[in-house]
Structures are given as C-alpha cells and as structure tokens.
PDB file of C-alpha atoms in Angstrom:
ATOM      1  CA  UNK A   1       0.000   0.000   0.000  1.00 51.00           C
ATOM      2  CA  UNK A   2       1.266   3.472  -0.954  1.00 59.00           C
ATOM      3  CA  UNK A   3       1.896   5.732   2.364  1.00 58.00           C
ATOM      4  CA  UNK A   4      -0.561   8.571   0.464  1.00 51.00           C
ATOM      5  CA  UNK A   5      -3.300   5.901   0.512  1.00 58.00           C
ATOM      6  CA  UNK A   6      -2.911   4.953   4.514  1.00 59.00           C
ATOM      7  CA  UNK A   7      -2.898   9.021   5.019  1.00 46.00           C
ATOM      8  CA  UNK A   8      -6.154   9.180   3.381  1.00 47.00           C
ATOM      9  CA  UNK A   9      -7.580   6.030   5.283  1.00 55.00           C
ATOM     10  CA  UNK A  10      -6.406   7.763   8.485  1.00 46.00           C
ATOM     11  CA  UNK A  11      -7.860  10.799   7.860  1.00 45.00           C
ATOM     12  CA  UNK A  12     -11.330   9.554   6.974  1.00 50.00           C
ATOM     13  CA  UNK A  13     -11.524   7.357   9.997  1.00 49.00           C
ATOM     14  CA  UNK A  14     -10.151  10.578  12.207  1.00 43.00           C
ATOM     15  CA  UNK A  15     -13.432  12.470  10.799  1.00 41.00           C
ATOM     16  CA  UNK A  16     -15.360   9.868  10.946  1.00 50.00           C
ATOM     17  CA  UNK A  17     -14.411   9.328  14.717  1.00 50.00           C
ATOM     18  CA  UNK A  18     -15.114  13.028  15.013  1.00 43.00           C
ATOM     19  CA  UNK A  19     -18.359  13.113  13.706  1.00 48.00           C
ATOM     20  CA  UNK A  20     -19.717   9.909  15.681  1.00 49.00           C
ATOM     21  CA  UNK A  21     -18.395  11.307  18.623  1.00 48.00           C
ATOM     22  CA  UNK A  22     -19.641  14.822  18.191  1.00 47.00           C
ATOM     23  CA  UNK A  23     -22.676  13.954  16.612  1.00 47.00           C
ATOM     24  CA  UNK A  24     -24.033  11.706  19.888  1.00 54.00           C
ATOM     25  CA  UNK A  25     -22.932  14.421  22.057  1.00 79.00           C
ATOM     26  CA  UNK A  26     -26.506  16.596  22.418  1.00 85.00           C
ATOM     27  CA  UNK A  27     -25.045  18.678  25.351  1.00 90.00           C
ATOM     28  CA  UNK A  28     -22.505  19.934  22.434  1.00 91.00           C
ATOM     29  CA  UNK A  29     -25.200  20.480  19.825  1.00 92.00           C
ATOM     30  CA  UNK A  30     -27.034  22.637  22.325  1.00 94.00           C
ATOM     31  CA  UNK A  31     -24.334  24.398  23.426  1.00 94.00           C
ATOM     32  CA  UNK A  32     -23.750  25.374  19.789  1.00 94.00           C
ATOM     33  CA  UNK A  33     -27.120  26.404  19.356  1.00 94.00           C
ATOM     34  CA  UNK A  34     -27.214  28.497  22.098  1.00 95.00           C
ATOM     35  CA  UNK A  35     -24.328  30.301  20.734  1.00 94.00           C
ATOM     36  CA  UNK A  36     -26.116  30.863  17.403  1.00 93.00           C
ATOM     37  CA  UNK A  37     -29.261  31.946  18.756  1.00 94.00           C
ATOM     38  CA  UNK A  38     -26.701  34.601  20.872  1.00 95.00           C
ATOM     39  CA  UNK A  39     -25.393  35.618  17.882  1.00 94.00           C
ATOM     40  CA  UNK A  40     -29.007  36.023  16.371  1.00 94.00           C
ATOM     41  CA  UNK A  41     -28.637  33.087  14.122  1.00 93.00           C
ATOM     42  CA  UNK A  42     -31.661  31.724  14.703  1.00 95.00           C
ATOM     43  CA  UNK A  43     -32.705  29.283  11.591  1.00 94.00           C
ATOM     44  CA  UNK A  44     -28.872  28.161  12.287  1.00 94.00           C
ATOM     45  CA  UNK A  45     -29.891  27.280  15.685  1.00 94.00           C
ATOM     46  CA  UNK A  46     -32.701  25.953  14.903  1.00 95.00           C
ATOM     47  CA  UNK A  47     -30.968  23.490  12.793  1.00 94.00           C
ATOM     48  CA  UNK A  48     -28.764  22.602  15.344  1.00 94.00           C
ATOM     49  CA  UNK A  49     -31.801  22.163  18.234  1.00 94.00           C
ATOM     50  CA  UNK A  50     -33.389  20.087  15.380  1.00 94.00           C
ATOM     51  CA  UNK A  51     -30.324  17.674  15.399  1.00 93.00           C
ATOM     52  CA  UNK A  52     -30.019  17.786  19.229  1.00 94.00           C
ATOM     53  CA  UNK A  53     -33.555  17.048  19.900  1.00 94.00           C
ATOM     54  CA  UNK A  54     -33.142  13.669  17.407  1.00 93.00           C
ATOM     55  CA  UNK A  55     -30.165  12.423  19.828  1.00 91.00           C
ATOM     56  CA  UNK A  56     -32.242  13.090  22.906  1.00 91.00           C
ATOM     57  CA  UNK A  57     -35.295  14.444  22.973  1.00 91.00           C
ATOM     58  CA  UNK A  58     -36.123  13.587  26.398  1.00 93.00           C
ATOM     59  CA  UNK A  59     -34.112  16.990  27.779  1.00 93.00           C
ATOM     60  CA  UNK A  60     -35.813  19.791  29.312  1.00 95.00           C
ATOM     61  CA  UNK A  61     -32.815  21.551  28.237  1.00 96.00           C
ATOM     62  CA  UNK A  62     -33.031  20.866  24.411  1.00 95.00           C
ATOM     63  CA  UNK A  63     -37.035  21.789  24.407  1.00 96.00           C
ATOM     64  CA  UNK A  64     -36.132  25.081  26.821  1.00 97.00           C
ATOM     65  CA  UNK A  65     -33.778  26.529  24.250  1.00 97.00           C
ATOM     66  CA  UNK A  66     -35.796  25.195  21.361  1.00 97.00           C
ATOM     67  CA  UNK A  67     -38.765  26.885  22.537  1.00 97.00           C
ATOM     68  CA  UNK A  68     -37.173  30.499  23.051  1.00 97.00           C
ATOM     69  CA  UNK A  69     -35.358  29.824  19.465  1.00 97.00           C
ATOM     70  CA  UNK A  70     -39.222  29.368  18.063  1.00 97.00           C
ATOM     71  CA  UNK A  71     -40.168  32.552  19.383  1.00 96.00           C
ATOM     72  CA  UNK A  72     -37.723  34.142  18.072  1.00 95.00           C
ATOM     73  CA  UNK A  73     -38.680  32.571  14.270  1.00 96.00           C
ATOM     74  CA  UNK A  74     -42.161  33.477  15.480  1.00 95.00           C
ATOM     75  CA  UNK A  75     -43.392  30.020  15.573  1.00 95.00           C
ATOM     76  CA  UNK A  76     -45.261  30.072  18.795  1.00 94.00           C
ATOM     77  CA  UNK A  77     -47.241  27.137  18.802  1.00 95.00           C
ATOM     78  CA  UNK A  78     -44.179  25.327  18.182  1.00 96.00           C
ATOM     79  CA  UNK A  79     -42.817  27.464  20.819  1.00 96.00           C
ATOM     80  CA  UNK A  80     -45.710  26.607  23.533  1.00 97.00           C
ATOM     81  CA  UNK A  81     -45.363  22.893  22.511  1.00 97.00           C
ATOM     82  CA  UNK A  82     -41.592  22.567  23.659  1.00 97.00           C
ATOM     83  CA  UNK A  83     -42.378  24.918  26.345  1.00 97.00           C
ATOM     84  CA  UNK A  84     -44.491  22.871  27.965  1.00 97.00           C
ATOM     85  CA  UNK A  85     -42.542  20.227  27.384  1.00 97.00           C
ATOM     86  CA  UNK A  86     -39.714  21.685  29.727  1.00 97.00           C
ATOM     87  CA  UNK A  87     -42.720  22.648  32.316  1.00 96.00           C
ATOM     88  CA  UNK A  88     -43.503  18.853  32.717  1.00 96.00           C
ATOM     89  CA  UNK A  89     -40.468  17.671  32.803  1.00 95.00           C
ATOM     90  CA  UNK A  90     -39.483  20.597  35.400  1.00 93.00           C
ATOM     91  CA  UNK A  91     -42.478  21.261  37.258  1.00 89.00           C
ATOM     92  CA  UNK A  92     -40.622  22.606  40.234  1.00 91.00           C
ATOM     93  CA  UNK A  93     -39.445  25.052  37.848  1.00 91.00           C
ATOM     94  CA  UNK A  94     -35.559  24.255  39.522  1.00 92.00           C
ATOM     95  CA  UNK A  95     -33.562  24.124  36.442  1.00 95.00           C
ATOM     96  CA  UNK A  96     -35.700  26.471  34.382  1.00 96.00           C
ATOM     97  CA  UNK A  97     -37.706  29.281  36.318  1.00 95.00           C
ATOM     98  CA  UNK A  98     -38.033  31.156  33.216  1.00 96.00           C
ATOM     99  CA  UNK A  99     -39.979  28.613  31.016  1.00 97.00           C
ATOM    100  CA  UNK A 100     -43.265  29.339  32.554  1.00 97.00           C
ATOM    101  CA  UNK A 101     -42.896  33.491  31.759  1.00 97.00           C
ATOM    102  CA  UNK A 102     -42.323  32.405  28.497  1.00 97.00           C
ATOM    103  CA  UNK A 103     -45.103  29.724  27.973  1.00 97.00           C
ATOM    104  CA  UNK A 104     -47.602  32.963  29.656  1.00 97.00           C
ATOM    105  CA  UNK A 105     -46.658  34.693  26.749  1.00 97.00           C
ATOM    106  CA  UNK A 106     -47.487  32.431  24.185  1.00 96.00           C
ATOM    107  CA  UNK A 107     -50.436  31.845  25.779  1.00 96.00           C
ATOM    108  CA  UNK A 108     -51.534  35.677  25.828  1.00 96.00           C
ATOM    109  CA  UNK A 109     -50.454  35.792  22.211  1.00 93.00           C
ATOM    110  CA  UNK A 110     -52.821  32.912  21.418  1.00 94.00           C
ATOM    111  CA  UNK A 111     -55.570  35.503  23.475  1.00 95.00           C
ATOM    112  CA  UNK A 112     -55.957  32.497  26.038  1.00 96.00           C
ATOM    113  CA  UNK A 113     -55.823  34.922  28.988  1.00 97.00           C
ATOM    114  CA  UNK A 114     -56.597  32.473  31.536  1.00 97.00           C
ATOM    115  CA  UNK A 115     -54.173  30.350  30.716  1.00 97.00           C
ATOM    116  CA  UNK A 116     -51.304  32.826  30.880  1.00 97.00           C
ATOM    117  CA  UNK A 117     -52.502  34.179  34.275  1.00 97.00           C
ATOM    118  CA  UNK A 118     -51.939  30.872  35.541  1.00 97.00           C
ATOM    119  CA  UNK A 119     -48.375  30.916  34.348  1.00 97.00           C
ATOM    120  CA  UNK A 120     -47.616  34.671  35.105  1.00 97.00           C
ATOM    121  CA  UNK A 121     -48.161  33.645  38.768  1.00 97.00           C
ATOM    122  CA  UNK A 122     -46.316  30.853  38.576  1.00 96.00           C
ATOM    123  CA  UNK A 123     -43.440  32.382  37.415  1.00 96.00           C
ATOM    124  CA  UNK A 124     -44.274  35.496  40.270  1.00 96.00           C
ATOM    125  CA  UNK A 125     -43.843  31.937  42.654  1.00 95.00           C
ATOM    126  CA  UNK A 126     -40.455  30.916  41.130  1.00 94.00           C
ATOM    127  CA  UNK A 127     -39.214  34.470  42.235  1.00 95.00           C
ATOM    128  CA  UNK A 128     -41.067  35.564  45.034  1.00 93.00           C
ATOM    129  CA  UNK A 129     -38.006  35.388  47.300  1.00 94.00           C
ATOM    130  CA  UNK A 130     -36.034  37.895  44.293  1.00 93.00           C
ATOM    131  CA  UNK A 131     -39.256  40.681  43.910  1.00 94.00           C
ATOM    132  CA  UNK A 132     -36.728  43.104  42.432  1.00 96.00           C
ATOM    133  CA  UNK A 133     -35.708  40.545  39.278  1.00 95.00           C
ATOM    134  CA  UNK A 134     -36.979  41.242  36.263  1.00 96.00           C
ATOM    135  CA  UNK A 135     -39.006  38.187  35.576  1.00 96.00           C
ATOM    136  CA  UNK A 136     -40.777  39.079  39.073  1.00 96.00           C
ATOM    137  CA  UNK A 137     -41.830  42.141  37.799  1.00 96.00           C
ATOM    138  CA  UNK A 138     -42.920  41.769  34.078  1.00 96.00           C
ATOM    139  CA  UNK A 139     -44.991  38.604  34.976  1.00 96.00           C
ATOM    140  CA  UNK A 140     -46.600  41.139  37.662  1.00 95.00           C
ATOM    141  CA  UNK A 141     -47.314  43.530  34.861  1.00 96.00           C
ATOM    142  CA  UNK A 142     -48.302  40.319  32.292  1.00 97.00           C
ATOM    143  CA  UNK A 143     -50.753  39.454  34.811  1.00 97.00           C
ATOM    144  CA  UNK A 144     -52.516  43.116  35.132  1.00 94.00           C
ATOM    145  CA  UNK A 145     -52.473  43.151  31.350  1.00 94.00           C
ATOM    146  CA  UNK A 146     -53.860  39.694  30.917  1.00 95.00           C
ATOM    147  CA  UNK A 147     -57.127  40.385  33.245  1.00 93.00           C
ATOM    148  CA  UNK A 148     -57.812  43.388  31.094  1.00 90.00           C
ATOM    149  CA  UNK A 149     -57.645  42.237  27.743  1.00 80.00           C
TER     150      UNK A 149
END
C-alpha cells in the first residue's frame, strides 16, 4: 500500500471518529445552538436544536432553548409545545424558572388569557423570594395586562 493511501484512510476514519463522537454528544449540539441563537442566528440554531432534539429528545434543556429559538422565528405554537414540554419535565421550575414566563406569553399571544394568568403567577412563585428581578416584575405587569384584555 502506498503511504498517500494509509494518510487518506487515516484521515477519513479521524473524521469519521469526530463526527460519531460529536454527533451523539446533544449537550454539544445545544451548546452550539445556544451560541447561534446569541449571535441572532436563529434558523442556524434551529438546525442545530433540530439535530439535538433527534439524539435526545427527552431533555428539558433541548425543548427550553428550542422553545425560546421558536419565538424568536415566530413560531409560537411550536414554541408553547416545547415549552411545555420543559414545564412537565421541570415542574418545580428548579432548572428552568423562566420557562413558565415564556409559555404565559405564548399563551396571551394565542388571546388564552386564563391560561397565561396561571403561568404569570407561577413564574411570580419561582421568584417571590427575588421581587426586584426582572421576571418578578414583568410577569406582575403580564398578569394586570392579561385580566384586562
């Protein structure tokens, strides 16, 4: 065998180790996503939260980010789905505090106003012991805007 031919067999199994290894890695995916959506990539993201979400889509994590990346395409029933996805998976709302703000105002843009009252104060219950943070407040004000819409 020629030593140009082994090089090339060497450097196709390197890649293909590469890609196997990356590609089963979801935490990596995500993290990459994140990044794009950061960078206000968000159909790049959404690729990537696409591939992540084949490898695993029993994370909260994946279906958190996935959901805020939807809003952003302005996809929000897609958005709600994943969103309560994470809520179900997280009910404590422990990892991710934030998801029910953002599933309140999916549901207010869908006009279900009940709904999204319900998950205003929940999120008002994540960060009742922080009333100066900023999710505190807004879901304060989402709530007063909800009950008079």
């Amino acid at each position: 065998m020629s030593g140009l031919f082994i090089k090339k067999i060497f450097i196709f199994l390197l890649l293909a180790k590469c890609t196997i290894t990356f590609g089963q890695n979801s935490n990596a995916i995500i993290d990459l996503g994140i990044n794009m959506q950061q960078k206000g990539n968000h159909f790049e993201a959404h690729q990537l939260f696409q591939k992540a979400i084949n490898l695993d889509s029993t994370s909260a994590r994946i279906h958190f980010y996935y959901g805020l990346n939807m809003i952003h395409l302005h996809r929000y029933n897609k958005a709600s789905w994943h969103l309560e996805k994470v809520l179900k998976k997280d009910a404590s709302g422990k990892k991710f505090p934030e998801a029910s703000y953002f599933l309140g105002e999916m549901k207010k843009h869908q006009r279900k106003y009940n709904e999204a009252i319900l998950l205003f104060k929940k999120t008002k219950a994540h960060y009742v012991h922080d009333q100066q943070s900023y999710y505190y407040k807004k879901a304060n004000r989402e709530i007063n805007s909800s009950i008079y819409a």
